[in-house]
XYZ file of N, CA and C in Angstrom:
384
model
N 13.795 5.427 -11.340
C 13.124 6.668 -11.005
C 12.618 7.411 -12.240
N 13.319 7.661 -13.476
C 12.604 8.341 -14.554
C 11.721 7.462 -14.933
N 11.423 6.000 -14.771
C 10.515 5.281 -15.245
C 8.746 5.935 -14.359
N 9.300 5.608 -13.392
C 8.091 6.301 -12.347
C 7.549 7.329 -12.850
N 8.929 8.635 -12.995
C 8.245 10.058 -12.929
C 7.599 10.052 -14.596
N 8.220 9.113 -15.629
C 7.455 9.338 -17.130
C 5.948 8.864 -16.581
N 5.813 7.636 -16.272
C 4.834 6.733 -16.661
C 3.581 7.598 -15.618
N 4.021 8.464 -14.483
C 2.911 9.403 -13.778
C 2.475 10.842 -14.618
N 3.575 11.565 -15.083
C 3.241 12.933 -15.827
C 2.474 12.293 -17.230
N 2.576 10.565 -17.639
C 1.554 10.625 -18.818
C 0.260 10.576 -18.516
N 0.300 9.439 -17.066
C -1.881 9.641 -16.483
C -2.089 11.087 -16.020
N -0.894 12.068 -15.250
C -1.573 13.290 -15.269
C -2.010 14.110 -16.385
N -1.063 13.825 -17.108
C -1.341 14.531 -18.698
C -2.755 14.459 -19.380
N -3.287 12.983 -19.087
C -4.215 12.762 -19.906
C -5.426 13.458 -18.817
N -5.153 14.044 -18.006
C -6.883 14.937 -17.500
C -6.999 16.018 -18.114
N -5.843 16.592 -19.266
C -5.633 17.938 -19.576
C -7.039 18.114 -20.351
N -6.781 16.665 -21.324
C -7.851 16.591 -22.530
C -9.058 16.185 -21.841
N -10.066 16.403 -22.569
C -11.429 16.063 -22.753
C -11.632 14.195 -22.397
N -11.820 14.124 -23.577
C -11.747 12.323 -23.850
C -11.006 11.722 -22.953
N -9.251 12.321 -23.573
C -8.759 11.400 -21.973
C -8.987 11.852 -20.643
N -9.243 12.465 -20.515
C -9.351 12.417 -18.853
C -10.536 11.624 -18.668
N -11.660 11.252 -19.496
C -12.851 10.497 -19.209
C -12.584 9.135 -19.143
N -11.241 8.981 -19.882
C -11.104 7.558 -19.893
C -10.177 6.816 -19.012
N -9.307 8.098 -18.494
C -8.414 7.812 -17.641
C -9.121 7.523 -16.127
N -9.976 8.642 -16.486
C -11.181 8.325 -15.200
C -11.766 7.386 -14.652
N -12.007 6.541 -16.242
C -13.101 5.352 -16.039
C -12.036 4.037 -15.251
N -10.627 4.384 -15.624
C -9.826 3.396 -15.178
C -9.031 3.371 -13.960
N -9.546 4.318 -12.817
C -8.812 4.742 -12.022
C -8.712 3.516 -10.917
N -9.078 3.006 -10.946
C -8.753 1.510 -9.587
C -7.269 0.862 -10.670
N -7.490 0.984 -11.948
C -6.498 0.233 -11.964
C -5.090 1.025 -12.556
N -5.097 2.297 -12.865
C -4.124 2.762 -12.766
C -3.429 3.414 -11.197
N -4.167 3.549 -10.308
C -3.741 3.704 -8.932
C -2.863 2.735 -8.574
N -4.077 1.896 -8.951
C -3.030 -0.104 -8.486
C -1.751 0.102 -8.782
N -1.664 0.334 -10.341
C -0.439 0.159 -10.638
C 0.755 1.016 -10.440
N 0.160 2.201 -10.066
C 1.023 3.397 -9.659
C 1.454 3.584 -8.362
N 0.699 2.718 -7.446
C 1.193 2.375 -6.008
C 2.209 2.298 -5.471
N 3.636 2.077 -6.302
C 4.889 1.601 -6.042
C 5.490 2.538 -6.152
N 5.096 4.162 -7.071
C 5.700 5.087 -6.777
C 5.632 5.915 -5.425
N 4.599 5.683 -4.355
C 4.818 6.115 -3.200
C 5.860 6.048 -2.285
N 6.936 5.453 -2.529
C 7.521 4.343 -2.586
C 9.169 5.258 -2.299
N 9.095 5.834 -3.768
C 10.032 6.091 -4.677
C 10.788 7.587 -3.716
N 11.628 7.893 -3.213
C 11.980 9.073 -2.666
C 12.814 10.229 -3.501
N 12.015 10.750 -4.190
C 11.993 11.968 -5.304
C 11.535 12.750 -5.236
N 11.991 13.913 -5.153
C 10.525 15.227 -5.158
C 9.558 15.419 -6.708
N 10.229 15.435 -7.323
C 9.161 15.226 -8.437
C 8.452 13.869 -8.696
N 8.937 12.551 -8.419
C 8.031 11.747 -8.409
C 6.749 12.065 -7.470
N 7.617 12.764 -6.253
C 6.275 12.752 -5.232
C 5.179 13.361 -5.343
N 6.085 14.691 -6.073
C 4.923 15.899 -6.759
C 4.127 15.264 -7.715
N 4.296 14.544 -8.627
C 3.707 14.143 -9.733
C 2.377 12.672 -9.238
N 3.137 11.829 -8.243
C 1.848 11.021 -7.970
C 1.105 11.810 -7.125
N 0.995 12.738 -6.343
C 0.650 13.691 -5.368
C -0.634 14.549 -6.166
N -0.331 15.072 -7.465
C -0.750 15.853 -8.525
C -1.481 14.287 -9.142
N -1.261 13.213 -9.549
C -2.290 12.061 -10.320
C -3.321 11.844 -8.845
N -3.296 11.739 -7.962
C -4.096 11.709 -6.639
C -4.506 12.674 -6.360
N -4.824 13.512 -6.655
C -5.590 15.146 -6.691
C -6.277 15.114 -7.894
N -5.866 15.097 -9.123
C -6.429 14.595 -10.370
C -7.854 13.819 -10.121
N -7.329 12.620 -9.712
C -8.354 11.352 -9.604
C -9.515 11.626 -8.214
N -9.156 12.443 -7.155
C -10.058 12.707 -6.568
C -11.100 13.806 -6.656
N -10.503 14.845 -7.766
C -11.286 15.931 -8.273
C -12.614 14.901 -9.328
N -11.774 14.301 -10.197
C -12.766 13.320 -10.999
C -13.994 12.796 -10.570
N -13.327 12.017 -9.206
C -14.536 11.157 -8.145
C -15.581 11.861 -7.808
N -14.961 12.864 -7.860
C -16.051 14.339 -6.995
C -17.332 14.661 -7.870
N -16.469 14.793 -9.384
C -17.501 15.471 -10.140
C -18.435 14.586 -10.741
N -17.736 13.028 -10.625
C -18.787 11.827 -11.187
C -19.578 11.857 -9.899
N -19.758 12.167 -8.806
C -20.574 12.013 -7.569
C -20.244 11.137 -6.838
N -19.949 11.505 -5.743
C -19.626 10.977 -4.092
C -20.586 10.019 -3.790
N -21.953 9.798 -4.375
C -22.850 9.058 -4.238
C -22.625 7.868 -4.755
N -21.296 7.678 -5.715
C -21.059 5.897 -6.118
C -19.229 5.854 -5.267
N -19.603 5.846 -4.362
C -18.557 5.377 -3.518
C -18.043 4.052 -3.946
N -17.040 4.015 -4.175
C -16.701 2.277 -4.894
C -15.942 1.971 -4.849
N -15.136 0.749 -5.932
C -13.919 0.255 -5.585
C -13.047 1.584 -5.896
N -13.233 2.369 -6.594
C -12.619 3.394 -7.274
C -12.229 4.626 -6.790
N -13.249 4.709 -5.616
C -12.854 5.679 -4.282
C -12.334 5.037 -3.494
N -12.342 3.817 -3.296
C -11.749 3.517 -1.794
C -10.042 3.056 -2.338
N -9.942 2.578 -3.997
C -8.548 2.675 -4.184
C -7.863 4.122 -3.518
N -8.260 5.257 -4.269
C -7.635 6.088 -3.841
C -7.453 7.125 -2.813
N -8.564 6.585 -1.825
C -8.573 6.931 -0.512
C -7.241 6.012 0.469
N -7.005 4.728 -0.189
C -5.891 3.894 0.454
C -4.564 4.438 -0.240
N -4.544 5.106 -1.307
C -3.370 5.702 -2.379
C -3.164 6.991 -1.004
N -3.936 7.697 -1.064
C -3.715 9.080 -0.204
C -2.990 8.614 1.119
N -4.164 7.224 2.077
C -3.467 7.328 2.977
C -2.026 6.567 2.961
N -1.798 6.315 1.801
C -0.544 5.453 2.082
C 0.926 6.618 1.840
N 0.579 7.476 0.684
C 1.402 8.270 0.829
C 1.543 9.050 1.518
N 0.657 10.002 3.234
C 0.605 10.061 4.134
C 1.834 10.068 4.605
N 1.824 8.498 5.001
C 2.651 7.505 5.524
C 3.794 7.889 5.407
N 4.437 7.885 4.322
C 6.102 8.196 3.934
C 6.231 9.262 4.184
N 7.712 9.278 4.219
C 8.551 10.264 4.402
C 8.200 11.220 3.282
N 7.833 11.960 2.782
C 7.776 12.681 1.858
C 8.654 13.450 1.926
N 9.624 14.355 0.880
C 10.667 15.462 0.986
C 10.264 16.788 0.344
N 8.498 16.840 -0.452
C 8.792 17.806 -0.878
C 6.928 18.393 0.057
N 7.206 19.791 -0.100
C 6.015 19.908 0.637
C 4.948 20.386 -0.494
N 5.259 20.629 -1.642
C 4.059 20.561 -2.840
C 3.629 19.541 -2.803
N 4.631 18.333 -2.744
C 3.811 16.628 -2.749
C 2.826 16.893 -1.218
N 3.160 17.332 0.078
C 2.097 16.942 1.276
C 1.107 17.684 0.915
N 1.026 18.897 0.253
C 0.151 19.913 0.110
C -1.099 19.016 -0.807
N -0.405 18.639 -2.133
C -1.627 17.830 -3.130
C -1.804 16.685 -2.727
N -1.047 15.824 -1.365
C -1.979 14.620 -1.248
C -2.633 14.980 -0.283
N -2.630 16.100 0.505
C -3.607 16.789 1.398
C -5.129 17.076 1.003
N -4.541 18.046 -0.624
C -5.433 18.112 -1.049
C -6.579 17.449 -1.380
N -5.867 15.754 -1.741
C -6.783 14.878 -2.789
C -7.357 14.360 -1.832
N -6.794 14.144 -0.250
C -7.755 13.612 0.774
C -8.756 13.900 0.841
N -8.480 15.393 1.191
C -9.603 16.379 2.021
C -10.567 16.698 0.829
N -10.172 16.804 -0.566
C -11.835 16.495 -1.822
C -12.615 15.166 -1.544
N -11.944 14.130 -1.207
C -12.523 12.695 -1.414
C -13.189 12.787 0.166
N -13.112 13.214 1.284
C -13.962 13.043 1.934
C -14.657 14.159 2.215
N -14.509 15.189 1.919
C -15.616 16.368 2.116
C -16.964 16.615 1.884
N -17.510 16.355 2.383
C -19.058 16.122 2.336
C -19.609 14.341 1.844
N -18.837 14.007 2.450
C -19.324 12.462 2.075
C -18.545 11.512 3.452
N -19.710 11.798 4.255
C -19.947 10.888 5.594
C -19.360 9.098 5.257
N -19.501 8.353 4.147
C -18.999 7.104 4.149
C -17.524 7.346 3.563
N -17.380 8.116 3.014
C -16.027 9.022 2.791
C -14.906 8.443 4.278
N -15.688 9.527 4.947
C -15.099 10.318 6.269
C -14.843 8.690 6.998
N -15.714 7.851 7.242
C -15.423 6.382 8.000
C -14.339 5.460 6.989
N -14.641 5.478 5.662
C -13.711 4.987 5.339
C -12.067 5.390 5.348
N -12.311 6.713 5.803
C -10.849 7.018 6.126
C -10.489 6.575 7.315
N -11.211 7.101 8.495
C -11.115 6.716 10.185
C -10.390 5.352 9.837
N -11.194 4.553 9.475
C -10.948 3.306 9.542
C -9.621 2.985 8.935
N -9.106 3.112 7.892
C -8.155 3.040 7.272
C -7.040 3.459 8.188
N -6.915 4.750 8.886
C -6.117 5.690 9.333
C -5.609 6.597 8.952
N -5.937 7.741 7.869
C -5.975 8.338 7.239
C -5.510 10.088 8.328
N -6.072 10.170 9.643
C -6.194 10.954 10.369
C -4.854 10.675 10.992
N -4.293 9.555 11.638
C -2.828 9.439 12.037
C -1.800 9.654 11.028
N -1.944 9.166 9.825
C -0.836 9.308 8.691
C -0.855 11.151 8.512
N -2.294 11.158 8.184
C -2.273 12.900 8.073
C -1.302 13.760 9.143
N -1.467 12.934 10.771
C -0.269 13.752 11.466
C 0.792 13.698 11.475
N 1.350 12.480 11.311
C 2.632 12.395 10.810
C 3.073 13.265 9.586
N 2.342 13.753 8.903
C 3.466 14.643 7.931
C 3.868 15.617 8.240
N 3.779 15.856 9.499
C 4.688 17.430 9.931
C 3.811 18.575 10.436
């Protein structure tokens, strides 16, 4: 578990800066990938913290434009709905993966189907 919660507060860390957050940006399919297993993890600060890197990464998507929908959105449209899914224990974590949903499809119609499809709308009810 401290492995999780270090190795997430360092990709959130890096949106603080300039540079890194551009670069952390550019790599977001594959740090999601790899951060996948903390959804996982039943911690409130892990949850808060991948909850907070998935709010991060969908604010990013937003501001590079909704118009390159890609592997890079649809990673973390499957990140959101998967943490959904779990049990979550803390409600700052449902609040910011709420959040990072509802940026990644808001105003972006292939957004909105790629969630339907996924199930993004059932996981969303399940959290309470």
């Amino acid at each position: 578990m401290p492995t999780w919660l270090m190795s997430l507060r360092f990709f959130v860390n890096c949106f603080r800066q300039g540079a890194m957050r551009a670069k952390t940006a550019e790599h977001c399919s594959s740090v999601l990938e790899a951060c996948k297993g903390a959804g996982s993890v039943r911690n409130a600060n892990v949850e808060v913290a991948y909850g907070t890197l998935l709010m991060n990464y969908s604010v990013a998507l937003r501001e590079a434009g909704l118009a390159k929908v890609g592997d890079a959105y649809a990673v973390a449209l499957e990140s959101c709905t998967a943490l959904m899914r779990q049990p979550l224990t803390d409600a700052t974590a449902c609040y910011r993966v709420a959040c990072a949903a509802g940026t990644l499809i808001s105003d972006c119609p292939e957004g909105v189907a790629m969630a339907k499809a996924g199930g993004m709308a059932a996981a969303a009810q399940g959290m309470g």
